[in-house]
Structure formats: C-alpha cells, structure tokens
Amino acid sequence: MGGTDYKELIVEFKKGDYSRFSSFYDEIKNPVFYNIYSLTHDKDLSEELLQETFTKFLMNIKNVDESENIVGFLILISRNITLDYFKKHGRVRGFMEHEEVHHHDEQDIDKILLLDKISQILNEKELEIFTLHVLSELTFEEISKIKGKALGTILWSYNNSIKKLRKNLENV
C-alpha cells in the first residue's frame, strides 16, 4: 500500500475536484485506522480520530507535496492527532469489550482482535512499529521517517517484537 501513487489525486484535490475522494478514502482508511487503533485500543475513538485525520488532511491539501508518500503522511497526521488527544484528555485507554459486530466486516473484526491480543504482548512502541509495517504495509524506511528514528532502531524494535510474539505463541 505504501508504494501506491496518489500524485494525480492530490493534484485533483488541490484544484477542488473531490469526485474521486470517496474511492481514495476507502482505499487508504484501513492502514490509518489500524495505526490509530494500535494507540487507542478503542474502536469508536479510533473512528473519530480517523475522521479528524482526513478532515485535517483536506483542510491543508494546498500544502501537501504530491510526491510524498500519502499513506505515510496520513499516518503521521493521525499519530499527531492521537497524541494531541491524549495530551488534552489524559492518557485513558479504553479496551473494547462489547463491540457491536455489525459495524465491521469479519476481516476488520479479526484484525481488531489480533491487535488486542498483540497489544497484551508488545509494548506501545513495538506495537506501533509492528502495526505500521504489517497492517499498514509501510516499509521500514517509511516508518523511520514517520517516527523520526534511525532505520536500525526501527528494524531492531520490529525484530524484537517478532521474537516476543513467537515466544508467546510457542507457549500457547
């Protein structure tokens, strides 16, 4: 997903043509949502912050560099919005217990349940890197830029995450 070219769409959006925004949103929303969810562990809050992310993106579309990785850019916006939310409202993390199944398809539910399980094993930083790479399909270089960390640090954290997950799964 990280390699998809959205240059033409961004140019259209800058010109005020939003006729293809719905398909753009449908294609790109899941990696952004799962990144937010990896931080909040709250479906409703994640959906709210997802909407805020796309609103902020559109409000600042004139400043968006169309040659930039748009998925990575939106994930960076979503991360900042989520961190701002936590600063404003305190670091209260709600875990879903009785989520209404009819709002998601089966694959979305599986990913949310997987994230909940993985979040019990990995620390917050490891979980975010894991989510960005596995669910959002970003390269380690893209994650390095988003997180503002050295590529080696990102790779080390990801590899440690995989080791932790394997060790935990072996005990199941």
PDB file of N, CA and C in Angstrom, residues 1-7 10 24 27-28 31-32 57 64-77 132 136-146:
ATOM      1  N   MET A   1       0.835  -1.197   0.000  1.00  0.00           N
ATOM      2  CA  MET A   1       0.000   0.000   0.000  1.00  0.00           C
ATOM      3  C   MET A   1       0.869   1.247   0.000  1.00  0.00           C
ATOM      4  N   GLY A   2       2.013   1.227   0.723  1.00  0.00           N
ATOM      5  CA  GLY A   2       2.843   2.406   0.845  1.00  0.00           C
ATOM      6  C   GLY A   2       3.372   2.914  -0.482  1.00  0.00           C
ATOM      7  N   GLY A   3       3.445   2.027  -1.503  1.00  0.00           N
ATOM      8  CA  GLY A   3       4.007   2.420  -2.772  1.00  0.00           C
ATOM      9  C   GLY A   3       2.991   2.937  -3.771  1.00  0.00           C
ATOM     10  N   THR A   4       1.717   2.908  -3.449  1.00  0.00           N
ATOM     11  CA  THR A   4       0.689   3.361  -4.379  1.00  0.00           C
ATOM     12  C   THR A   4       0.906   4.833  -4.693  1.00  0.00           C
ATOM     13  N   ASP A   5       0.713   5.201  -5.968  1.00  0.00           N
ATOM     14  CA  ASP A   5       0.956   6.571  -6.415  1.00  0.00           C
ATOM     15  C   ASP A   5      -0.357   7.359  -6.408  1.00  0.00           C
ATOM     16  N   TYR A   6      -0.417   8.333  -5.544  1.00  0.00           N
ATOM     17  CA  TYR A   6      -1.614   9.162  -5.420  1.00  0.00           C
ATOM     18  C   TYR A   6      -1.396  10.584  -5.938  1.00  0.00           C
ATOM     19  N   LYS A   7      -0.311  10.803  -6.675  1.00  0.00           N
ATOM     20  CA  LYS A   7       0.033  12.150  -7.136  1.00  0.00           C
ATOM     21  C   LYS A   7      -1.111  12.816  -7.905  1.00  0.00           C
ATOM     22  N   ILE A  10      -3.974  13.896  -5.618  1.00  0.00           N
ATOM     23  CA  ILE A  10      -3.643  15.062  -4.794  1.00  0.00           C
ATOM     24  C   ILE A  10      -3.739  16.335  -5.631  1.00  0.00           C
ATOM     25  N   PHE A  24     -10.578   7.104  -2.888  1.00  0.00           N
ATOM     26  CA  PHE A  24      -9.295   7.345  -2.217  1.00  0.00           C
ATOM     27  C   PHE A  24      -9.422   7.009  -0.734  1.00  0.00           C
ATOM     28  N   GLU A  27      -9.788   3.258  -0.016  1.00  0.00           N
ATOM     29  CA  GLU A  27      -8.550   2.515  -0.235  1.00  0.00           C
ATOM     30  C   GLU A  27      -7.526   2.748   0.870  1.00  0.00           C
ATOM     31  N   ILE A  28      -7.534   3.925   1.445  1.00  0.00           N
ATOM     32  CA  ILE A  28      -6.447   4.321   2.330  1.00  0.00           C
ATOM     33  C   ILE A  28      -6.824   4.348   3.818  1.00  0.00           C
ATOM     34  N   PRO A  31      -5.228   1.331   6.780  1.00  0.00           N
ATOM     35  CA  PRO A  31      -3.930   1.448   7.450  1.00  0.00           C
ATOM     36  C   PRO A  31      -3.898   2.593   8.463  1.00  0.00           C
ATOM     37  N   VAL A  32      -4.577   3.674   8.152  1.00  0.00           N
ATOM     38  CA  VAL A  32      -4.617   4.818   9.075  1.00  0.00           C
ATOM     39  C   VAL A  32      -5.423   4.443  10.321  1.00  0.00           C
ATOM     40  N   PHE A  57      -6.303  16.688   6.829  1.00  0.00           N
ATOM     41  CA  PHE A  57      -5.625  16.476   5.553  1.00  0.00           C
ATOM     42  C   PHE A  57      -6.245  17.350   4.462  1.00  0.00           C
ATOM     43  N   VAL A  64       0.142  20.037   0.813  1.00  0.00           N
ATOM     44  CA  VAL A  64       0.596  18.652   0.682  1.00  0.00           C
ATOM     45  C   VAL A  64       1.468  18.519  -0.567  1.00  0.00           C
ATOM     46  N   ASP A  65       2.623  17.898  -0.389  1.00  0.00           N
ATOM     47  CA  ASP A  65       3.533  17.629  -1.502  1.00  0.00           C
ATOM     48  C   ASP A  65       3.081  16.333  -2.170  1.00  0.00           C
ATOM     49  N   GLU A  66       2.604  16.436  -3.412  1.00  0.00           N
ATOM     50  CA  GLU A  66       2.042  15.258  -4.073  1.00  0.00           C
ATOM     51  C   GLU A  66       3.069  14.162  -4.336  1.00  0.00           C
ATOM     52  N   SER A  67       4.353  14.471  -4.243  1.00  0.00           N
ATOM     53  CA  SER A  67       5.377  13.443  -4.445  1.00  0.00           C
ATOM     54  C   SER A  67       5.663  12.665  -3.156  1.00  0.00           C
ATOM     55  N   GLU A  68       5.086  13.110  -2.061  1.00  0.00           N
ATOM     56  CA  GLU A  68       5.284  12.467  -0.767  1.00  0.00           C
ATOM     57  C   GLU A  68       4.463  11.177  -0.678  1.00  0.00           C
ATOM     58  N   ASN A  69       4.892  10.264   0.188  1.00  0.00           N
ATOM     59  CA  ASN A  69       4.123   9.038   0.449  1.00  0.00           C
ATOM     60  C   ASN A  69       2.878   9.449   1.224  1.00  0.00           C
ATOM     61  N   ILE A  70       1.734   9.415   0.586  1.00  0.00           N
ATOM     62  CA  ILE A  70       0.499   9.924   1.177  1.00  0.00           C
ATOM     63  C   ILE A  70       0.027   9.054   2.343  1.00  0.00           C
ATOM     64  N   VAL A  71       0.180   7.735   2.235  1.00  0.00           N
ATOM     65  CA  VAL A  71      -0.203   6.864   3.351  1.00  0.00           C
ATOM     66  C   VAL A  71       0.633   7.200   4.580  1.00  0.00           C
ATOM     67  N   GLY A  72       1.923   7.305   4.386  1.00  0.00           N
ATOM     68  CA  GLY A  72       2.810   7.670   5.491  1.00  0.00           C
ATOM     69  C   GLY A  72       2.478   9.038   6.059  1.00  0.00           C
ATOM     70  N   PHE A  73       2.154   9.977   5.173  1.00  0.00           N
ATOM     71  CA  PHE A  73       1.800  11.322   5.592  1.00  0.00           C
ATOM     72  C   PHE A  73       0.526  11.316   6.444  1.00  0.00           C
ATOM     73  N   LEU A  74      -0.493  10.559   5.992  1.00  0.00           N
ATOM     74  CA  LEU A  74      -1.745  10.468   6.753  1.00  0.00           C
ATOM     75  C   LEU A  74      -1.538   9.759   8.092  1.00  0.00           C
ATOM     76  N   ILE A  75      -0.672   8.762   8.110  1.00  0.00           N
ATOM     77  CA  ILE A  75      -0.378   8.073   9.371  1.00  0.00           C
ATOM     78  C   ILE A  75       0.327   9.022  10.333  1.00  0.00           C
ATOM     79  N   LEU A  76       1.208   9.845   9.813  1.00  0.00           N
ATOM     80  CA  LEU A  76       1.877  10.836  10.651  1.00  0.00           C
ATOM     81  C   LEU A  76       0.866  11.834  11.215  1.00  0.00           C
ATOM     82  N   ILE A  77      -0.048  12.310  10.376  1.00  0.00           N
ATOM     83  CA  ILE A  77      -1.102  13.215  10.846  1.00  0.00           C
ATOM     84  C   ILE A  77      -1.938  12.524  11.921  1.00  0.00           C
ATOM     85  N   LEU A 132       2.384  -0.497  11.827  1.00  0.00           N
ATOM     86  CA  LEU A 132       2.728   0.271  10.632  1.00  0.00           C
ATOM     87  C   LEU A 132       3.288  -0.629   9.531  1.00  0.00           C
ATOM     88  N   SER A 136      -0.350  -1.704   8.006  1.00  0.00           N
ATOM     89  CA  SER A 136      -0.360  -0.541   7.109  1.00  0.00           C
ATOM     90  C   SER A 136       0.549  -0.746   5.905  1.00  0.00           C
ATOM     91  N   GLU A 137       1.331  -1.815   5.918  1.00  0.00           N
ATOM     92  CA  GLU A 137       2.189  -2.193   4.799  1.00  0.00           C
ATOM     93  C   GLU A 137       3.195  -1.117   4.416  1.00  0.00           C
ATOM     94  N   LEU A 138       3.705  -0.393   5.409  1.00  0.00           N
ATOM     95  CA  LEU A 138       4.741   0.597   5.148  1.00  0.00           C
ATOM     96  C   LEU A 138       6.108  -0.065   5.229  1.00  0.00           C
ATOM     97  N   THR A 139       7.057   0.466   4.474  1.00  0.00           N
ATOM     98  CA  THR A 139       8.421  -0.048   4.544  1.00  0.00           C
ATOM     99  C   THR A 139       9.072   0.449   5.829  1.00  0.00           C
ATOM    100  N   PHE A 140      10.163  -0.181   6.200  1.00  0.00           N
ATOM    101  CA  PHE A 140      10.871   0.249   7.406  1.00  0.00           C
ATOM    102  C   PHE A 140      11.436   1.661   7.228  1.00  0.00           C
ATOM    103  N   GLU A 141      11.816   1.998   5.998  1.00  0.00           N
ATOM    104  CA  GLU A 141      12.316   3.352   5.732  1.00  0.00           C
ATOM    105  C   GLU A 141      11.209   4.381   5.961  1.00  0.00           C
ATOM    106  N   GLU A 142       9.997   4.071   5.502  1.00  0.00           N
ATOM    107  CA  GLU A 142       8.870   4.983   5.703  1.00  0.00           C
ATOM    108  C   GLU A 142       8.547   5.126   7.187  1.00  0.00           C
ATOM    109  N   ILE A 143       8.590   4.020   7.913  1.00  0.00           N
ATOM    110  CA  ILE A 143       8.330   4.053   9.353  1.00  0.00           C
ATOM    111  C   ILE A 143       9.396   4.880  10.057  1.00  0.00           C
ATOM    112  N   SER A 144      10.629   4.733   9.625  1.00  0.00           N
ATOM    113  CA  SER A 144      11.739   5.504  10.195  1.00  0.00           C
ATOM    114  C   SER A 144      11.485   7.002  10.055  1.00  0.00           C
ATOM    115  N   LYS A 145      11.002   7.419   8.891  1.00  0.00           N
ATOM    116  CA  LYS A 145      10.712   8.841   8.668  1.00  0.00           C
ATOM    117  C   LYS A 145       9.534   9.311   9.527  1.00  0.00           C
ATOM    118  N   ILE A 146       8.481   8.496   9.587  1.00  0.00           N
ATOM    119  CA  ILE A 146       7.301   8.860  10.365  1.00  0.00           C
ATOM    120  C   ILE A 146       7.644   9.004  11.843  1.00  0.00           C
TER     121      ILE A 146
END
